[in-house]
Amino acid sequence: MTAPSDSTSEHGNLASSGPDWDQISPAEEFAAIFRSAGLPYALIGGYAVNAWATPRVTDDFDFVVLANRQDIEKVEGLLSAAGFEHLRRQDSGEDSGPDFVRMFNSDRRLIIDLQTAKTDYQDLVIERAVGSLKSGVRVATPEDLVILKLIAGRSQDQKDLIDIVRSAELEWPYVEHWAEVWQVSDRLAAIRRLIEDERPGI
């Protein structure tokens, strides 16, 4: 099924007016490591939500990275050299690399999670990611964050969803398309009902 076209140039403008990236400088450090390893990525999770909505406190940095064992292992090596240790590593030995990696720097109290893109949709999230003009960190678009949060479906994800829908101008056909693909259209409808009184017609 073909996805509706995106509007990356609009998102690039939105990213440039996002939060002050100096507040989350570790994301810039991680982005530099990804660039050094030649590994395409997108920032997702709470810090990515902060780029498009009212910032909230979160404990870790979440990234989806392109499936490539060699480059992922290179990133792991660079993180180890920077003082990070493995907390969790899911690896079935596939050429695409581990499914999930969590590393922790105890001195800096930083956690980084790497999710390997194992679906066409995750590849698309990385492809559509936009760079902040302040930091260069590549961040998932608000539409893709909405989809990822709908799939996750936890209580914090619902709060993030409400914040994103309130704050960002979304490309709704794209969101509706992928909500249907991932069979979370009911969750999307529930979120829209929650805030329709604030923004009629969303």
mmCIF file of C-alpha atoms in Angstrom:
data_model
loop_
_atom_site.group_PDB
_atom_site.id
_atom_site.type_symbol
_atom_site.label_atom_id
_atom_site.label_comp_id
_atom_site.label_asym_id
_atom_site.label_seq_id
_atom_site.Cartn_x
_atom_site.Cartn_y
_atom_site.Cartn_z
ATOM 1 C CA MET A 1 0.000 0.000 0.000
ATOM 2 C CA THR A 2 1.456 3.347 -1.007
ATOM 3 C CA ALA A 3 1.620 6.113 1.571
ATOM 4 C CA PRO A 4 0.440 9.627 0.795
ATOM 5 C CA SER A 5 3.250 12.033 0.011
ATOM 6 C CA ASP A 6 4.825 13.923 2.889
ATOM 7 C CA SER A 7 5.621 17.616 3.270
ATOM 8 C CA THR A 8 9.228 17.555 4.432
ATOM 9 C CA SER A 9 9.940 21.196 3.580
ATOM 10 C CA GLU A 10 7.117 22.331 5.856
ATOM 11 C CA HIS A 11 8.418 20.108 8.619
ATOM 12 C CA GLY A 12 11.895 21.561 8.180
ATOM 13 C CA ASN A 13 10.494 25.018 8.854
ATOM 14 C CA LEU A 14 8.646 23.758 11.905
ATOM 15 C CA ALA A 15 11.799 22.098 13.226
ATOM 16 C CA SER A 16 13.722 25.365 13.024
ATOM 17 C CA SER A 17 11.194 26.967 15.376
ATOM 18 C CA GLY A 18 11.242 24.085 17.866
ATOM 19 C CA PRO A 19 12.719 24.092 21.359
ATOM 20 C CA ASP A 20 16.225 25.240 22.253
ATOM 21 C CA TRP A 21 18.369 22.241 21.414
ATOM 22 C CA ASP A 22 21.045 23.423 23.854
ATOM 23 C CA GLN A 23 18.785 21.966 26.534
ATOM 24 C CA ILE A 24 19.290 18.459 25.136
ATOM 25 C CA SER A 25 22.911 18.601 23.997
ATOM 26 C CA PRO A 26 23.396 14.811 24.471
ATOM 27 C CA ALA A 27 21.186 14.341 21.399
ATOM 28 C CA GLU A 28 23.760 16.315 19.415
ATOM 29 C CA GLU A 29 26.526 14.065 20.734
ATOM 30 C CA PHE A 30 24.607 10.968 19.711
ATOM 31 C CA ALA A 31 23.890 12.465 16.300
ATOM 32 C CA ALA A 32 27.630 13.072 15.820
ATOM 33 C CA ILE A 33 28.301 9.412 16.659
ATOM 34 C CA PHE A 34 25.704 8.265 14.116
ATOM 35 C CA ARG A 35 27.242 10.508 11.470
ATOM 36 C CA SER A 36 30.725 9.194 12.276
ATOM 37 C CA ALA A 37 29.482 5.631 11.831
ATOM 38 C CA GLY A 38 27.548 6.518 8.670
ATOM 39 C CA LEU A 39 24.330 5.215 10.213
ATOM 40 C CA PRO A 40 21.034 6.904 9.209
ATOM 41 C CA TYR A 41 18.759 7.497 12.206
ATOM 42 C CA ALA A 42 15.802 9.407 13.595
ATOM 43 C CA LEU A 43 15.241 10.644 17.130
ATOM 44 C CA ILE A 44 11.944 9.284 18.449
ATOM 45 C CA GLY A 45 10.402 9.008 21.910
ATOM 46 C CA GLY A 46 10.065 11.747 24.524
ATOM 47 C CA TYR A 47 12.865 13.995 23.316
ATOM 48 C CA ALA A 48 11.461 13.936 19.796
ATOM 49 C CA VAL A 49 8.057 14.908 21.174
ATOM 50 C CA ASN A 50 9.804 17.859 22.847
ATOM 51 C CA ALA A 51 10.763 19.124 19.389
ATOM 52 C CA TRP A 52 7.123 19.542 18.402
ATOM 53 C CA ALA A 53 5.228 20.064 21.661
ATOM 54 C CA THR A 54 5.637 21.436 25.179
ATOM 55 C CA PRO A 55 8.868 19.919 26.550
ATOM 56 C CA ARG A 56 8.589 17.307 29.274
ATOM 57 C CA VAL A 57 11.177 15.511 31.396
ATOM 58 C CA THR A 58 12.262 12.105 30.132
ATOM 59 C CA ASP A 59 14.987 9.716 31.192
ATOM 60 C CA ASP A 60 16.373 8.386 27.936
ATOM 61 C CA PHE A 61 17.092 9.096 24.298
ATOM 62 C CA ASP A 62 15.313 6.857 21.794
ATOM 63 C CA PHE A 63 16.455 6.389 18.217
ATOM 64 C CA VAL A 64 15.391 4.224 15.308
ATOM 65 C CA VAL A 65 18.400 3.361 13.137
ATOM 66 C CA LEU A 66 18.787 1.794 9.708
ATOM 67 C CA ALA A 67 19.225 -1.996 9.750
ATOM 68 C CA ASN A 68 22.960 -2.476 9.210
ATOM 69 C CA ARG A 69 24.945 -4.707 11.571
ATOM 70 C CA GLN A 70 28.367 -3.265 10.726
ATOM 71 C CA ASP A 71 27.355 0.342 11.298
ATOM 72 C CA ILE A 72 25.295 -0.413 14.410
ATOM 73 C CA GLU A 73 28.227 -2.255 15.964
ATOM 74 C CA LYS A 74 30.427 0.711 15.064
ATOM 75 C CA VAL A 75 28.018 2.980 16.964
ATOM 76 C CA GLU A 76 28.077 0.614 19.929
ATOM 77 C CA GLY A 77 31.866 0.764 19.926
ATOM 78 C CA LEU A 78 31.866 4.560 19.833
ATOM 79 C CA LEU A 79 29.353 4.686 22.674
ATOM 80 C CA SER A 80 31.465 2.263 24.706
ATOM 81 C CA ALA A 81 34.487 4.497 24.149
ATOM 82 C CA ALA A 82 32.376 7.409 25.451
ATOM 83 C CA GLY A 83 31.674 5.590 28.718
ATOM 84 C CA PHE A 84 28.445 3.743 27.903
ATOM 85 C CA GLU A 85 27.799 0.147 28.967
ATOM 86 C CA HIS A 86 25.225 -2.298 27.664
ATOM 87 C CA LEU A 87 22.111 -2.766 29.780
ATOM 88 C CA ARG A 88 20.200 -4.808 27.205
ATOM 89 C CA ARG A 89 20.910 -6.239 23.768
ATOM 90 C CA GLN A 90 18.469 -8.287 21.706
ATOM 91 C CA ASP A 91 20.325 -9.980 18.863
ATOM 92 C CA SER A 92 19.274 -13.093 16.956
ATOM 93 C CA GLY A 93 22.319 -12.920 14.687
ATOM 94 C CA GLU A 94 20.606 -11.515 11.578
ATOM 95 C CA ASP A 95 22.619 -9.507 9.043
ATOM 96 C CA SER A 96 20.375 -6.529 9.821
ATOM 97 C CA GLY A 97 21.870 -6.347 13.301
ATOM 98 C CA PRO A 98 20.388 -6.455 16.791
ATOM 99 C CA ASP A 99 16.704 -5.668 17.199
ATOM 100 C CA PHE A 100 17.278 -3.471 20.251
ATOM 101 C CA VAL A 101 20.223 -2.022 22.153
ATOM 102 C CA ARG A 102 20.121 -0.116 25.446
ATOM 103 C CA MET A 103 23.277 1.520 26.808
ATOM 104 C CA PHE A 104 23.869 3.531 29.970
ATOM 105 C CA ASN A 105 26.485 6.046 31.099
ATOM 106 C CA SER A 106 26.451 5.914 34.894
ATOM 107 C CA ASP A 107 28.582 9.042 35.361
ATOM 108 C CA ARG A 108 26.261 11.182 33.240
ATOM 109 C CA ARG A 109 23.061 9.276 34.042
ATOM 110 C CA LEU A 110 22.264 8.965 30.340
ATOM 111 C CA ILE A 111 20.391 6.138 28.652
ATOM 112 C CA ILE A 112 20.283 5.598 24.894
ATOM 113 C CA ASP A 113 17.951 3.119 23.192
ATOM 114 C CA LEU A 114 18.534 1.974 19.618
ATOM 115 C CA GLN A 115 15.695 0.305 17.717
ATOM 116 C CA THR A 116 16.756 -1.274 14.439
ATOM 117 C CA ALA A 117 14.423 -0.546 11.528
ATOM 118 C CA LYS A 118 13.009 -3.936 10.589
ATOM 119 C CA THR A 119 9.912 -2.718 8.723
ATOM 120 C CA ASP A 120 9.334 -0.547 5.671
ATOM 121 C CA TYR A 121 7.519 1.920 7.899
ATOM 122 C CA GLN A 122 10.511 2.349 10.219
ATOM 123 C CA ASP A 123 12.669 2.961 7.149
ATOM 124 C CA LEU A 124 10.182 5.651 6.142
ATOM 125 C CA VAL A 125 10.374 7.282 9.590
ATOM 126 C CA ILE A 126 14.139 7.633 9.122
ATOM 127 C CA GLU A 127 13.756 8.887 5.540
ATOM 128 C CA ARG A 128 11.193 11.531 6.546
ATOM 129 C CA ALA A 129 13.093 12.759 9.620
ATOM 130 C CA VAL A 130 13.985 16.439 9.581
ATOM 131 C CA GLY A 131 17.050 18.158 10.965
ATOM 132 C CA SER A 132 16.844 20.936 13.498
ATOM 133 C CA LEU A 133 18.565 24.013 12.083
ATOM 134 C CA LYS A 134 20.029 24.678 15.541
ATOM 135 C CA SER A 135 21.597 21.301 16.157
ATOM 136 C CA GLY A 136 21.369 19.182 13.031
ATOM 137 C CA VAL A 137 19.767 16.372 15.056
ATOM 138 C CA ARG A 138 17.383 14.455 12.805
ATOM 139 C CA VAL A 139 13.964 14.174 14.444
ATOM 140 C CA ALA A 140 10.963 12.091 13.432
ATOM 141 C CA THR A 141 8.127 14.169 12.003
ATOM 142 C CA PRO A 142 5.128 14.858 14.235
ATOM 143 C CA GLU A 143 2.984 12.634 12.006
ATOM 144 C CA ASP A 144 5.336 9.694 12.496
ATOM 145 C CA LEU A 145 5.545 10.321 16.222
ATOM 146 C CA VAL A 146 1.754 10.188 16.348
ATOM 147 C CA ILE A 147 1.777 6.805 14.616
ATOM 148 C CA LEU A 148 4.550 5.424 16.825
ATOM 149 C CA LYS A 149 2.745 6.615 19.953
ATOM 150 C CA LEU A 150 -0.541 5.105 18.766
ATOM 151 C CA ILE A 151 1.197 1.767 18.237
ATOM 152 C CA ALA A 152 2.862 1.854 21.670
ATOM 153 C CA GLY A 153 -0.412 2.738 23.393
ATOM 154 C CA ARG A 154 0.870 3.380 26.938
ATOM 155 C CA SER A 155 -0.524 6.055 29.251
ATOM 156 C CA GLN A 156 2.440 8.393 28.665
ATOM 157 C CA ASP A 157 2.042 7.862 24.924
ATOM 158 C CA GLN A 158 -1.539 9.117 25.139
ATOM 159 C CA LYS A 159 -0.371 12.268 26.926
ATOM 160 C CA ASP A 160 2.296 12.798 24.270
ATOM 161 C CA LEU A 161 -0.271 12.278 21.519
ATOM 162 C CA ILE A 162 -2.514 14.965 22.959
ATOM 163 C CA ASP A 163 0.423 17.385 23.209
ATOM 164 C CA ILE A 164 1.510 16.741 19.609
ATOM 165 C CA VAL A 165 -1.981 17.083 18.149
ATOM 166 C CA ARG A 166 -2.511 20.286 20.113
ATOM 167 C CA SER A 167 0.834 21.797 19.065
ATOM 168 C CA ALA A 168 1.623 20.679 15.506
ATOM 169 C CA GLU A 169 -0.128 21.173 12.191
ATOM 170 C CA LEU A 170 -0.434 17.575 11.044
ATOM 171 C CA GLU A 171 -0.782 16.079 7.597
ATOM 172 C CA TRP A 172 -3.891 14.087 8.502
ATOM 173 C CA PRO A 173 -4.209 11.894 5.379
ATOM 174 C CA TYR A 174 -0.739 10.493 6.104
ATOM 175 C CA VAL A 175 -1.606 9.879 9.778
ATOM 176 C CA GLU A 176 -4.931 8.255 8.897
ATOM 177 C CA HIS A 177 -3.281 6.045 6.272
ATOM 178 C CA TRP A 178 -0.680 4.601 8.626
ATOM 179 C CA ALA A 179 -3.129 4.344 11.515
ATOM 180 C CA GLU A 180 -5.200 2.087 9.267
ATOM 181 C CA VAL A 181 -2.154 0.069 8.179
ATOM 182 C CA TRP A 182 -1.149 -0.527 11.804
ATOM 183 C CA GLN A 183 -4.777 -1.102 12.859
ATOM 184 C CA VAL A 184 -4.798 1.722 15.406
ATOM 185 C CA SER A 185 -7.483 3.880 13.790
ATOM 186 C CA ASP A 186 -9.689 3.420 16.845
ATOM 187 C CA ARG A 187 -6.985 4.869 19.091
ATOM 188 C CA LEU A 188 -6.524 7.804 16.717
ATOM 189 C CA ALA A 189 -10.270 8.488 16.714
ATOM 190 C CA ALA A 190 -10.306 8.445 20.523
ATOM 191 C CA ILE A 191 -7.491 11.003 20.725
ATOM 192 C CA ARG A 192 -9.210 13.270 18.225
ATOM 193 C CA ARG A 193 -12.434 13.096 20.193
ATOM 194 C CA LEU A 194 -10.583 14.098 23.365
ATOM 195 C CA ILE A 195 -9.447 17.389 21.879
ATOM 196 C CA GLU A 196 -12.084 18.158 19.252
ATOM 197 C CA ASP A 197 -13.697 20.742 21.535
ATOM 198 C CA GLU A 198 -10.419 22.688 21.567
ATOM 199 C CA ARG A 199 -9.776 22.461 17.836
ATOM 200 C CA PRO A 200 -12.985 21.697 15.938
ATOM 201 C CA GLY A 201 -12.509 19.910 12.656
ATOM 202 C CA ILE A 202 -9.175 18.218 13.345
#
